[in-house]
PDB file of C-alpha atoms in Angstrom:
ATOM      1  CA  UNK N   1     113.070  87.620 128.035  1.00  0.00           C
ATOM      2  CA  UNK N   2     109.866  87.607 126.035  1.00  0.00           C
ATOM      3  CA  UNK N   3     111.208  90.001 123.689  1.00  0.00           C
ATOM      4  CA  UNK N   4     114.537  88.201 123.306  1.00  0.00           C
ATOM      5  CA  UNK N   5     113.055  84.936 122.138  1.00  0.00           C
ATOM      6  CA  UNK N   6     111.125  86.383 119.687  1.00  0.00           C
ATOM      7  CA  UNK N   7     114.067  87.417 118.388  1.00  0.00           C
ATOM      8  CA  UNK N   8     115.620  84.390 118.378  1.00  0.00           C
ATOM      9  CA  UNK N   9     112.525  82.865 117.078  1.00  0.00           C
ATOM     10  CA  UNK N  10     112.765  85.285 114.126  1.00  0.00           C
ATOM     11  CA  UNK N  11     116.319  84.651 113.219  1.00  0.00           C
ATOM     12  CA  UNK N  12     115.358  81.245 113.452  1.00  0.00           C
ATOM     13  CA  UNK N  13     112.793  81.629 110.612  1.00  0.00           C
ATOM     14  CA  UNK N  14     115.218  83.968 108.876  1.00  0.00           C
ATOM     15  CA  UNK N  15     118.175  81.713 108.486  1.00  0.00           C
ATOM     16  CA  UNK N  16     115.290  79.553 107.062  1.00  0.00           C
ATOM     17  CA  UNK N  17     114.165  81.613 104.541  1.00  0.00           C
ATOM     18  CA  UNK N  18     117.208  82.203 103.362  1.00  0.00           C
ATOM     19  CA  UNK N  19     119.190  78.931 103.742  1.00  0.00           C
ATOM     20  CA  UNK N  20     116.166  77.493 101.935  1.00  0.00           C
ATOM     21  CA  UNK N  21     116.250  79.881  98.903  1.00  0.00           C
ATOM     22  CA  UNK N  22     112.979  81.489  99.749  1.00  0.00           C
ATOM     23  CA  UNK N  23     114.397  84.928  99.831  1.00  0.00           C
ATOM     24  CA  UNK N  24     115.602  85.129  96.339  1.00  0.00           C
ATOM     25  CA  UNK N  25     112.305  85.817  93.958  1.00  0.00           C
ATOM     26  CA  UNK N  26     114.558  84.503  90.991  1.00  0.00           C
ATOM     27  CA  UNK N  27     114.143  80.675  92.360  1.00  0.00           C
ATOM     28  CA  UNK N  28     110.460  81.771  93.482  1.00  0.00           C
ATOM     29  CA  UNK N  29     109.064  82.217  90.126  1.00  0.00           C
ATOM     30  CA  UNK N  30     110.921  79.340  89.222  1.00  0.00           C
ATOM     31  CA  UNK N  31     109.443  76.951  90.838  1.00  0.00           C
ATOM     32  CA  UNK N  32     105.937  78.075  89.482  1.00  0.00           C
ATOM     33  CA  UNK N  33     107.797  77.932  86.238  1.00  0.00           C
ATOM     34  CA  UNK N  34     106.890  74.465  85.327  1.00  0.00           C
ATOM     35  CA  UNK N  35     107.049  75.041  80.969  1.00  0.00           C
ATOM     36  CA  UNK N  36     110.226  76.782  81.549  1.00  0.00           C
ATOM     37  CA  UNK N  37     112.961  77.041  84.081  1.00  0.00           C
ATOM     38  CA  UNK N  38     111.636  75.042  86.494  1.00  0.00           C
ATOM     39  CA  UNK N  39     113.454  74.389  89.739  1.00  0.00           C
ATOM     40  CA  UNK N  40     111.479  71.684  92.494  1.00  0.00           C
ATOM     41  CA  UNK N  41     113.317  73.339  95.519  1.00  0.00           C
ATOM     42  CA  UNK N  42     110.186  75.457  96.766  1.00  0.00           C
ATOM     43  CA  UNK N  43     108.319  72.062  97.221  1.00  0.00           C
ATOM     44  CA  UNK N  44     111.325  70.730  99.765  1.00  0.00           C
ATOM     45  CA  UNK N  45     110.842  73.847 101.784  1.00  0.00           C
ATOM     46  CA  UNK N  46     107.121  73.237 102.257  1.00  0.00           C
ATOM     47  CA  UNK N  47     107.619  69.458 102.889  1.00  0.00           C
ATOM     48  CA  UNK N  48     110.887  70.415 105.656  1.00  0.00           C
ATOM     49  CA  UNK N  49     108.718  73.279 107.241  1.00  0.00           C
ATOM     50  CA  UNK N  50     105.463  70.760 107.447  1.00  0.00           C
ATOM     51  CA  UNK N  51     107.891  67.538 108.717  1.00  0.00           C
ATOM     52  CA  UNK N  52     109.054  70.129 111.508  1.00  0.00           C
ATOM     53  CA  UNK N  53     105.497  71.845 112.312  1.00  0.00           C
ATOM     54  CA  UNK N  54     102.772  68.964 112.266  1.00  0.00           C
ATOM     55  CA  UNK N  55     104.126  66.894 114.718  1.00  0.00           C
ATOM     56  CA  UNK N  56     106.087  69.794 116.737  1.00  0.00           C
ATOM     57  CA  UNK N  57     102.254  71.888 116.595  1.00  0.00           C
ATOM     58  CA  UNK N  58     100.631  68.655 117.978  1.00  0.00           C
ATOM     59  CA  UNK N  59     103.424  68.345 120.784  1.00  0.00           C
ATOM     60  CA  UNK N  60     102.690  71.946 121.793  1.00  0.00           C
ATOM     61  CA  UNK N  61      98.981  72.111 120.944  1.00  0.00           C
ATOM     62  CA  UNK N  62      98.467  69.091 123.443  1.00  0.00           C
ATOM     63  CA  UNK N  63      99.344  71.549 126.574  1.00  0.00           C
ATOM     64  CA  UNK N  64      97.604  73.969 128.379  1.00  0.00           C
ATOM     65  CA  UNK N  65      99.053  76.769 127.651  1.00  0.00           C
ATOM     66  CA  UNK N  66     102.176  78.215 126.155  1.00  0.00           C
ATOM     67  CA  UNK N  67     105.394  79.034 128.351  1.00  0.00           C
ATOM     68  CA  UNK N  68     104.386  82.661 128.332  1.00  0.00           C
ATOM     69  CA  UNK N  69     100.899  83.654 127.705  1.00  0.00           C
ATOM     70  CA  UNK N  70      97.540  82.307 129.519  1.00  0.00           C
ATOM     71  CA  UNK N  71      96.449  80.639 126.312  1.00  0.00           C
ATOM     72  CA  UNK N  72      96.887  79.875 122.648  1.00  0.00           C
ATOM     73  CA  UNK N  73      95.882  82.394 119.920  1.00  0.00           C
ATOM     74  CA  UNK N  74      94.361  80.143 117.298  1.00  0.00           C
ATOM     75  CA  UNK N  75      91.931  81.980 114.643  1.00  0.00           C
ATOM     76  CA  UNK N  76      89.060  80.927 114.837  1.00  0.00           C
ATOM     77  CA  UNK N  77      87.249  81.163 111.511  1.00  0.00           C
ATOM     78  CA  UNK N  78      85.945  78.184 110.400  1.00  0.00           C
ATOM     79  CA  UNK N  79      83.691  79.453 107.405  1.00  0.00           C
ATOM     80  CA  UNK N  80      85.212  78.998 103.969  1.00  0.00           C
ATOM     81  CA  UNK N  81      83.760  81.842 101.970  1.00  0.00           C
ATOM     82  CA  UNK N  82      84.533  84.302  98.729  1.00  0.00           C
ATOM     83  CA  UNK N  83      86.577  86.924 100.554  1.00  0.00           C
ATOM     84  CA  UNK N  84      89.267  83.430 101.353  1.00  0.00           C
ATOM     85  CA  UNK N  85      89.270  82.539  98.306  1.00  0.00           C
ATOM     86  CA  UNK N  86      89.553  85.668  95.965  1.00  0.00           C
ATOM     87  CA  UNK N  87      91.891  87.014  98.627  1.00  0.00           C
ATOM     88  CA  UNK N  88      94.050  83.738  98.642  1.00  0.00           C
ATOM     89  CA  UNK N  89      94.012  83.827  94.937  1.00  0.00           C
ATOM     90  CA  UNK N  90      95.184  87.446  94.211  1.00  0.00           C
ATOM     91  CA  UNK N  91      97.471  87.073  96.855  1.00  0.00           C
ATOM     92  CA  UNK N  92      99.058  84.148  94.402  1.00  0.00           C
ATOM     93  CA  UNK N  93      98.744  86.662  91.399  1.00  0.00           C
ATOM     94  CA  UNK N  94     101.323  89.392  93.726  1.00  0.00           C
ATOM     95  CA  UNK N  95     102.973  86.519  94.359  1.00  0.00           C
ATOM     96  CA  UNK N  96     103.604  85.069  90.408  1.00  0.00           C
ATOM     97  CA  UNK N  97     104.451  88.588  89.345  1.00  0.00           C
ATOM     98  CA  UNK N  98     106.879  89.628  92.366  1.00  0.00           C
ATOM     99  CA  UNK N  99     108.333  86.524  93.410  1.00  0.00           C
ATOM    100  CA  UNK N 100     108.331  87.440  97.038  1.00  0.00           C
ATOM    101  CA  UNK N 101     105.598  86.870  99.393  1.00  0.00           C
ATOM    102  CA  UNK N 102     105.707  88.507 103.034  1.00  0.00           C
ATOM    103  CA  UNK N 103     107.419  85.901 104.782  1.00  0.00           C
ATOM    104  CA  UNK N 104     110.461  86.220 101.881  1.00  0.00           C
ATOM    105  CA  UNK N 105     110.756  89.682 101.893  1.00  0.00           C
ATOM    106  CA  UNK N 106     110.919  90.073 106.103  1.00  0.00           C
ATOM    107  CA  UNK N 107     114.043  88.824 106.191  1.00  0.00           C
ATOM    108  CA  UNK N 108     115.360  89.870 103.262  1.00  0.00           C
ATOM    109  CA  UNK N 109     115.232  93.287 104.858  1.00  0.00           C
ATOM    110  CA  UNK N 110     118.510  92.066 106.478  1.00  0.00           C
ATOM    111  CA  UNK N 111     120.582  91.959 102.813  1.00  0.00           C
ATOM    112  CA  UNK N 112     119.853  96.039 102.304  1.00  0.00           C
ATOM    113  CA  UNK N 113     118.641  95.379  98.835  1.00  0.00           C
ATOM    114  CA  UNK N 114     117.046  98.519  97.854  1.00  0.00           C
ATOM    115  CA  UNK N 115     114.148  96.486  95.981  1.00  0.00           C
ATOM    116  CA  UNK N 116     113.415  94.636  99.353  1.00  0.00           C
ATOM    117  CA  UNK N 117     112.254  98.259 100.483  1.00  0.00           C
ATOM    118  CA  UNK N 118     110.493  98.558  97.707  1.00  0.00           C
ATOM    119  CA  UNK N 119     108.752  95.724  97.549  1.00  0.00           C
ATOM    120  CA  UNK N 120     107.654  95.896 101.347  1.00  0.00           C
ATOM    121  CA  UNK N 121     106.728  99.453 100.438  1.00  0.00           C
ATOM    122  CA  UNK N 122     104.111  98.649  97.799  1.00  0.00           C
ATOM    123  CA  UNK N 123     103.242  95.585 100.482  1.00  0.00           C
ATOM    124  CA  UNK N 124     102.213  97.952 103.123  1.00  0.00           C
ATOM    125  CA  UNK N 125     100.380 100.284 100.504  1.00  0.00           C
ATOM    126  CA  UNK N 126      97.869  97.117  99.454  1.00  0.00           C
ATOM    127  CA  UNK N 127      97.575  96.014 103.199  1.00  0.00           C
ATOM    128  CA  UNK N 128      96.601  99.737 104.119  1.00  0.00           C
ATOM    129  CA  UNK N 129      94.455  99.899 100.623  1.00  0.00           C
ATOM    130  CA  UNK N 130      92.480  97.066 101.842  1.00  0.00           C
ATOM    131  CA  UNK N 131      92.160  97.935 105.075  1.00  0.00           C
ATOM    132  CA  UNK N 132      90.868 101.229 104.126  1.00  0.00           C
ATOM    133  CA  UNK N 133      88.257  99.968 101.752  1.00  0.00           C
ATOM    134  CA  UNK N 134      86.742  97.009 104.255  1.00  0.00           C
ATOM    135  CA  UNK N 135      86.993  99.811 107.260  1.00  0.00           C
ATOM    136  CA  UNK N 136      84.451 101.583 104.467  1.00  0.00           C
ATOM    137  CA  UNK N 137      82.292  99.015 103.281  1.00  0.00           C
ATOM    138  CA  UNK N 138      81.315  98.160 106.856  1.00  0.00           C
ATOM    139  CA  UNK N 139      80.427 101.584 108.849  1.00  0.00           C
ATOM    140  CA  UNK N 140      78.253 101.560 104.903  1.00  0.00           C
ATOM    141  CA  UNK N 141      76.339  98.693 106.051  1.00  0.00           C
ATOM    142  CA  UNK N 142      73.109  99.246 108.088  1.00  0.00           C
ATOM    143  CA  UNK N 143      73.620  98.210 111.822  1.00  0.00           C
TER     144      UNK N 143
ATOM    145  CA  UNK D   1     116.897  83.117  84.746  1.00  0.00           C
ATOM    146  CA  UNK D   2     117.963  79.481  85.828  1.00  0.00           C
ATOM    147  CA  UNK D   3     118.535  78.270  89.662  1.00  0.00           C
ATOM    148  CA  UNK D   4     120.053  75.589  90.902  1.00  0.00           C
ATOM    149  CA  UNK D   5     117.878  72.690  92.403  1.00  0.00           C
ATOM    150  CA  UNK D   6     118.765  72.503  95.867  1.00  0.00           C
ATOM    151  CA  UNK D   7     116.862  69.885  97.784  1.00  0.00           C
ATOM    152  CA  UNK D   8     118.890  69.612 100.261  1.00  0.00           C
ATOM    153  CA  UNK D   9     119.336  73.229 101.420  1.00  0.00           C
ATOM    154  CA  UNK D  10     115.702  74.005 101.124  1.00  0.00           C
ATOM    155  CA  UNK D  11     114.485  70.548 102.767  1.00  0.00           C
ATOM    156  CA  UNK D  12     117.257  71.968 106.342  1.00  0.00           C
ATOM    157  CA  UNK D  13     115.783  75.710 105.806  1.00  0.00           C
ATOM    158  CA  UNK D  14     111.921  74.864 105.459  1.00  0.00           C
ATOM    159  CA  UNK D  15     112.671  72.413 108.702  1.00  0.00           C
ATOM    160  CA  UNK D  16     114.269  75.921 110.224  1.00  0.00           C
ATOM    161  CA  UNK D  17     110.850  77.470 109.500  1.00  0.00           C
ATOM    162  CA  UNK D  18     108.824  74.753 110.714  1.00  0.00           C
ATOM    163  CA  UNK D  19     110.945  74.779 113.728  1.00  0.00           C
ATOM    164  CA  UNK D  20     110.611  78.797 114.545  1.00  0.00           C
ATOM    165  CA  UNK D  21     106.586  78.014 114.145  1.00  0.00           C
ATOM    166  CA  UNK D  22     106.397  75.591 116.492  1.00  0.00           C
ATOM    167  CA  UNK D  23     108.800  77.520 119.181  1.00  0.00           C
ATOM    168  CA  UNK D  24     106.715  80.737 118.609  1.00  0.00           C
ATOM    169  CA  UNK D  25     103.109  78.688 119.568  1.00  0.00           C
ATOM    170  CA  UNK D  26     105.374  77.015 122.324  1.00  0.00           C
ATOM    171  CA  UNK D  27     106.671  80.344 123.935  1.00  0.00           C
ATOM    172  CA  UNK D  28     103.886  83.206 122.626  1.00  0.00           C
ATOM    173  CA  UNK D  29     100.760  80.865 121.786  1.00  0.00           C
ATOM    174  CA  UNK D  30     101.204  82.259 118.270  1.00  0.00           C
ATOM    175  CA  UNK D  31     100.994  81.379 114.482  1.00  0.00           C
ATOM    176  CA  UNK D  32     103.579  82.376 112.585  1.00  0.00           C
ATOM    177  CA  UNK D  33     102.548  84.230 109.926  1.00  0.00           C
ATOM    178  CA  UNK D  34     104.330  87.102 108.324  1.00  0.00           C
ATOM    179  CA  UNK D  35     100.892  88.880 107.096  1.00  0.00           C
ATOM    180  CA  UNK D  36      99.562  89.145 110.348  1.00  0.00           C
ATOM    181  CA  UNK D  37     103.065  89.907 111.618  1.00  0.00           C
ATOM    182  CA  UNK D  38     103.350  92.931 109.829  1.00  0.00           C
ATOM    183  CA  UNK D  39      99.503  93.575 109.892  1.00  0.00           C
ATOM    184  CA  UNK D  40      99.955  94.157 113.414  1.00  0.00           C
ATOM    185  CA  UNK D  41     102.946  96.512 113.390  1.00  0.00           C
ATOM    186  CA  UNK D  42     100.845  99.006 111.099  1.00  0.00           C
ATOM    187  CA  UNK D  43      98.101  98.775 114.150  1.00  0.00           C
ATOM    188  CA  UNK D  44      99.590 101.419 117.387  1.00  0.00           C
ATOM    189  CA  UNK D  45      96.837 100.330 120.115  1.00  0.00           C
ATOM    190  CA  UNK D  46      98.910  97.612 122.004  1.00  0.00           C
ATOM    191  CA  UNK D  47     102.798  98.728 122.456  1.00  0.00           C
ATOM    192  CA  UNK D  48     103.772  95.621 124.106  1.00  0.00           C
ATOM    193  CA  UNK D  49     102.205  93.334 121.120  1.00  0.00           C
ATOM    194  CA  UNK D  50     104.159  95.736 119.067  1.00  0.00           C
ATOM    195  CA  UNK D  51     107.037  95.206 120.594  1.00  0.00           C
ATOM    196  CA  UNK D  52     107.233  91.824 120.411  1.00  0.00           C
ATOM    197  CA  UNK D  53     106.207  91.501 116.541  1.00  0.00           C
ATOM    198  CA  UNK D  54     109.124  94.278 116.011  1.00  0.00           C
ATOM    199  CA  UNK D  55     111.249  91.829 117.874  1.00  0.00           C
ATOM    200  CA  UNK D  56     110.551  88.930 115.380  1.00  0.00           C
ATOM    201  CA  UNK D  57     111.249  91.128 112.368  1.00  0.00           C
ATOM    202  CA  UNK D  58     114.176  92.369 113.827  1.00  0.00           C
ATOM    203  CA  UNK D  59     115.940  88.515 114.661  1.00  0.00           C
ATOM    204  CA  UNK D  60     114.237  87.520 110.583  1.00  0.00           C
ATOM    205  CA  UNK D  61     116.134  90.294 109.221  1.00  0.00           C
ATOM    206  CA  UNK D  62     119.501  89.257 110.901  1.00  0.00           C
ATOM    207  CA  UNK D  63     118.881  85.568 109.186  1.00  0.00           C
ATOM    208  CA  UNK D  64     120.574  86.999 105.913  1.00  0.00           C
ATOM    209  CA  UNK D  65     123.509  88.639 108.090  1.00  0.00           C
ATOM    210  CA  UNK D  66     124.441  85.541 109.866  1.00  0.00           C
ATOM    211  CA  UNK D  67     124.652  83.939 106.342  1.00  0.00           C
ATOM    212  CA  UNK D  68     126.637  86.354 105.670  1.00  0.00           C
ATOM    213  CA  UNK D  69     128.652  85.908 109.147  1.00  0.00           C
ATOM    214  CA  UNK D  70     129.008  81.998 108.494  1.00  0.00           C
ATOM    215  CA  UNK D  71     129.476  81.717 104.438  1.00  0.00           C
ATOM    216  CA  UNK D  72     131.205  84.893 103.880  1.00  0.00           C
ATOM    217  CA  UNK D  73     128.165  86.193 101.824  1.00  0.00           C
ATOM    218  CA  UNK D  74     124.853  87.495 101.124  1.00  0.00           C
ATOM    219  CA  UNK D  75     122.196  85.257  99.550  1.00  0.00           C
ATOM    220  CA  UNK D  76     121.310  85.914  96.159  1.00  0.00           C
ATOM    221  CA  UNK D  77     118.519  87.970  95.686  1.00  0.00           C
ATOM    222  CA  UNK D  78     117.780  87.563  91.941  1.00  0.00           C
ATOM    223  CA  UNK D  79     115.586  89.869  89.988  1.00  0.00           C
ATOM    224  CA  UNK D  80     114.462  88.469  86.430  1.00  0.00           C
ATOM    225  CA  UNK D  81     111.468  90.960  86.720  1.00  0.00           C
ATOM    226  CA  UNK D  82     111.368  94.806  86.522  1.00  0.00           C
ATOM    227  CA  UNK D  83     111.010  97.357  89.191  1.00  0.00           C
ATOM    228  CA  UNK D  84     107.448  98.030  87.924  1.00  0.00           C
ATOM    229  CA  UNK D  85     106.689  94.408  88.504  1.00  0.00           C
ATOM    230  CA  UNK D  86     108.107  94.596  91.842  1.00  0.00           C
ATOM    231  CA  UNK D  87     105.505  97.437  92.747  1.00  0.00           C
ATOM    232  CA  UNK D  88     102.616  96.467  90.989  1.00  0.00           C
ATOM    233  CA  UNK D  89     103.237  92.519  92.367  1.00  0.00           C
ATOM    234  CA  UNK D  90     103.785  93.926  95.905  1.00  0.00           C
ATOM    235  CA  UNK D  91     100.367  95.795  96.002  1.00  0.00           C
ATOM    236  CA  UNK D  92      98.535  92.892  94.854  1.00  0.00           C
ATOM    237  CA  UNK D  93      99.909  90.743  97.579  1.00  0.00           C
ATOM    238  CA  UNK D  94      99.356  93.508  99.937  1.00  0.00           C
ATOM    239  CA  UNK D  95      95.613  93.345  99.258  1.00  0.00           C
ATOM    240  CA  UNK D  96      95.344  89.530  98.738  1.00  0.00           C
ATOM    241  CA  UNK D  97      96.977  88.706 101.917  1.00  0.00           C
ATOM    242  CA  UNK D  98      95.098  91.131 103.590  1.00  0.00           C
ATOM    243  CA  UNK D  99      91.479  89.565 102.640  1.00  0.00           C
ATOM    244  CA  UNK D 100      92.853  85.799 102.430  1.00  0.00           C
ATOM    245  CA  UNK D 101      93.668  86.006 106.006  1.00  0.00           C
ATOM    246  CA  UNK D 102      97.644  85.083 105.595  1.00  0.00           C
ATOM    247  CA  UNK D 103      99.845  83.943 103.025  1.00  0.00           C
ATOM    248  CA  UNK D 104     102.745  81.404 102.447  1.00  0.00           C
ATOM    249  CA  UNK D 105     103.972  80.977 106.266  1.00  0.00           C
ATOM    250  CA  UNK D 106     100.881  81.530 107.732  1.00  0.00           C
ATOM    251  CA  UNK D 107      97.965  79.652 105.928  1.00  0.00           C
ATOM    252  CA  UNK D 108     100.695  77.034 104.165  1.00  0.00           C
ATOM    253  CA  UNK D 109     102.850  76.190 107.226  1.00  0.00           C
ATOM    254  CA  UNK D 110     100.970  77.382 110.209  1.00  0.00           C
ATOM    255  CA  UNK D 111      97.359  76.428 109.017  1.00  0.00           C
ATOM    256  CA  UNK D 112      98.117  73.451 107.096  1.00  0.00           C
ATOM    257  CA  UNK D 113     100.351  72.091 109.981  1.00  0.00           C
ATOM    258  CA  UNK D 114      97.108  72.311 112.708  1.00  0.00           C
ATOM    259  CA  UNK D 115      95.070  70.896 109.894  1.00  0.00           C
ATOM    260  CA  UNK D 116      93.083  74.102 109.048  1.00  0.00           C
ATOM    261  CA  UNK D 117      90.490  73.315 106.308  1.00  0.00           C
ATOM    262  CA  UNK D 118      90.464  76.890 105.505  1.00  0.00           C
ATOM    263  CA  UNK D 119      94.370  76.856 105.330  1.00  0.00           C
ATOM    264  CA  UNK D 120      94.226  74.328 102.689  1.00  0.00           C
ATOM    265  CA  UNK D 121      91.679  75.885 100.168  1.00  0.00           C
ATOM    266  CA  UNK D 122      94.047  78.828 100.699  1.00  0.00           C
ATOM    267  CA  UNK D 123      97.067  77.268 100.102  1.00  0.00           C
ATOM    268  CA  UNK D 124      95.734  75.613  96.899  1.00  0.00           C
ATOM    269  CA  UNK D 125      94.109  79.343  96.054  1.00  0.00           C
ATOM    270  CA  UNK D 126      97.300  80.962  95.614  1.00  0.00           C
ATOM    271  CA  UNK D 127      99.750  78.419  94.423  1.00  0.00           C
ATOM    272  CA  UNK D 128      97.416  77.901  91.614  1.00  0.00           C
ATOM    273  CA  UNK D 129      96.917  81.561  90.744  1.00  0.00           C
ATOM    274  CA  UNK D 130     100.724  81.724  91.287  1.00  0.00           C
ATOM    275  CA  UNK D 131     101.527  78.775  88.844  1.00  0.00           C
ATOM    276  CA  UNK D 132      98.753  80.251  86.447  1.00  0.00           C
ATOM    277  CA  UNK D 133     100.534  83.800  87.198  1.00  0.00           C
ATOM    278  CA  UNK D 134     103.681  82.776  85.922  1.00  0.00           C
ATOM    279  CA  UNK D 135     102.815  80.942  83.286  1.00  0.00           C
ATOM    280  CA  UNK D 136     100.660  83.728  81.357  1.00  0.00           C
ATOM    281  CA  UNK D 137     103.439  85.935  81.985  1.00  0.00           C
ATOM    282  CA  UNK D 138     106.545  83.905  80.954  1.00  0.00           C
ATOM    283  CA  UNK D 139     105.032  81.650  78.277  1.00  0.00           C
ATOM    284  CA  UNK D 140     101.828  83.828  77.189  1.00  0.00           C
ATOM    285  CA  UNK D 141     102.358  87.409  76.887  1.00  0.00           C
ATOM    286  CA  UNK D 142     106.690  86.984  77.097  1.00  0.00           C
ATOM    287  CA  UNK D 143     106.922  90.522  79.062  1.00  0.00           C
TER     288      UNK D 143
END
């Protein structure tokens, strides 16, 4: 049951991705492209997803607990610091030069495009990079 | 490479994503975020988390084929960027999502939607690197 309405949940998300044009890297780096090409659709994805989530998120939020777990998984980090920011900003770099982002190229597993694969390959290589270097840098610090 | 503006379809699909965030922290208690998504299914310590974050992949990666089922089609996945871009842009996202904590879905729907202050700065991080991205590349340097 659990496992079926995640999937559910994920082709839920998927249709939206692609319905919404976020799964094609083309209309992507368009909308960033605001001296050139520039196409506004990106920005109508954001505002649909947020109309949906803000109130929906502060319907759920307002319970105890979800339908299937004892309690909510929130993060919570509160601190603002460099390692957000640079992060969040080279992320945007990957982003400006590839045109997908994670939650583009998920789903767009499901078209077989060979440069999906790709893409998700070199992903997973820079997740495991920096995962490799901060699992480093802190058994280097002193305890 | 030109798109066409499509308010309308992005405005229904971003409400589709909004809509799978808000079931997910309904059902699991859970953000929606592909970085931590697949962040998790590169971690082997908790088979039944794993399971369920396969699940989610699995039903996002069927969103294209029930396009496909419905419209008689694929969606366009459209590439005005090499291969090498592909690879080198998918490593820097890899390690930018990693340290930023999440990227489009999670920080710009998720966080933003339960008012996360760190969400925001994020969300402002990378779409300005991303606008600033494409801009040196398309307007700049002309590769």
């Amino acid at each position: 049951m659990r496992l079926l309405t995640a999937v559910f949940i994920g082709l839920i998300f998927g249709l939206g991705i692609t319905i919404s044009g976020m799964i094609n890297p083309a209309k992507v780096l368009n909308f960033f492209d605001l001296a050139g090409t520039w196409d506004p659709s990106l920005a109508f994805v954001m505002a649909g997803a947020l109309a949906v989530a803000i109130p929906g998120y502060r319907l759920v939020l307002g319970r105890p607990a979800p339908a299937f777990e004892q309690r909510f998984d929130l993060p919570d980090v509160r601190v603002i610091d460099r390692r957000l920011v640079l992060g969040a900003a080279t992320f945007g770099v990957g982003w400006g030069i590839a045109g997908f982002c994670p939650g583009g190229a998920l789903p767009a597993i499901g078209t077989g495009d060979p440069v999906v694969f790709l893409f998700l390959a070199a992903l997973i290589g820079g997740m495991l990079i920096a995962r490799f270097v901060q699992a480093r840098t802190l058994s280097r610090k002193p305890a | 490479m030109e798109t066409a503006f499509t308010p309308w379809a992005s405005l229904g699909g971003g409400a589709l994503i909004g809509l799978a965030a808000v079931l997910l922290m309904a059902l699991h208690g859970r953000i929606l975020g592909a970085t931590g998504i697949l962040g998790g299914l590169l971690r082997f310590n908790d088979p039944a988390d794993w399971r369920l974050r396969a699940a989610l992949v699995v039903g996002m990666a069927a969103g294209p084929l029930v396009y496909l089922l419905a419209t008689g089609q694929l969606p366009e996945i459209g590439l005005p960027i090499s291969n090498t871009a592909i690879v080198i842009g998918g490593l820097i996202v890899g390690i930018g999502v990693s340290y930023g904590g999440g990227c489009t879905s999670g920080h710009g729907v998720c966080g933003i939607a339960r008012f996360s202050r760190r969400s925001f700065v994020a969300t402002l991080c990378f779409m300005a690197t991303a606008f600033a991205t494409v801009f040196v590349l398309r307007h700049l340097v002309e590769i």
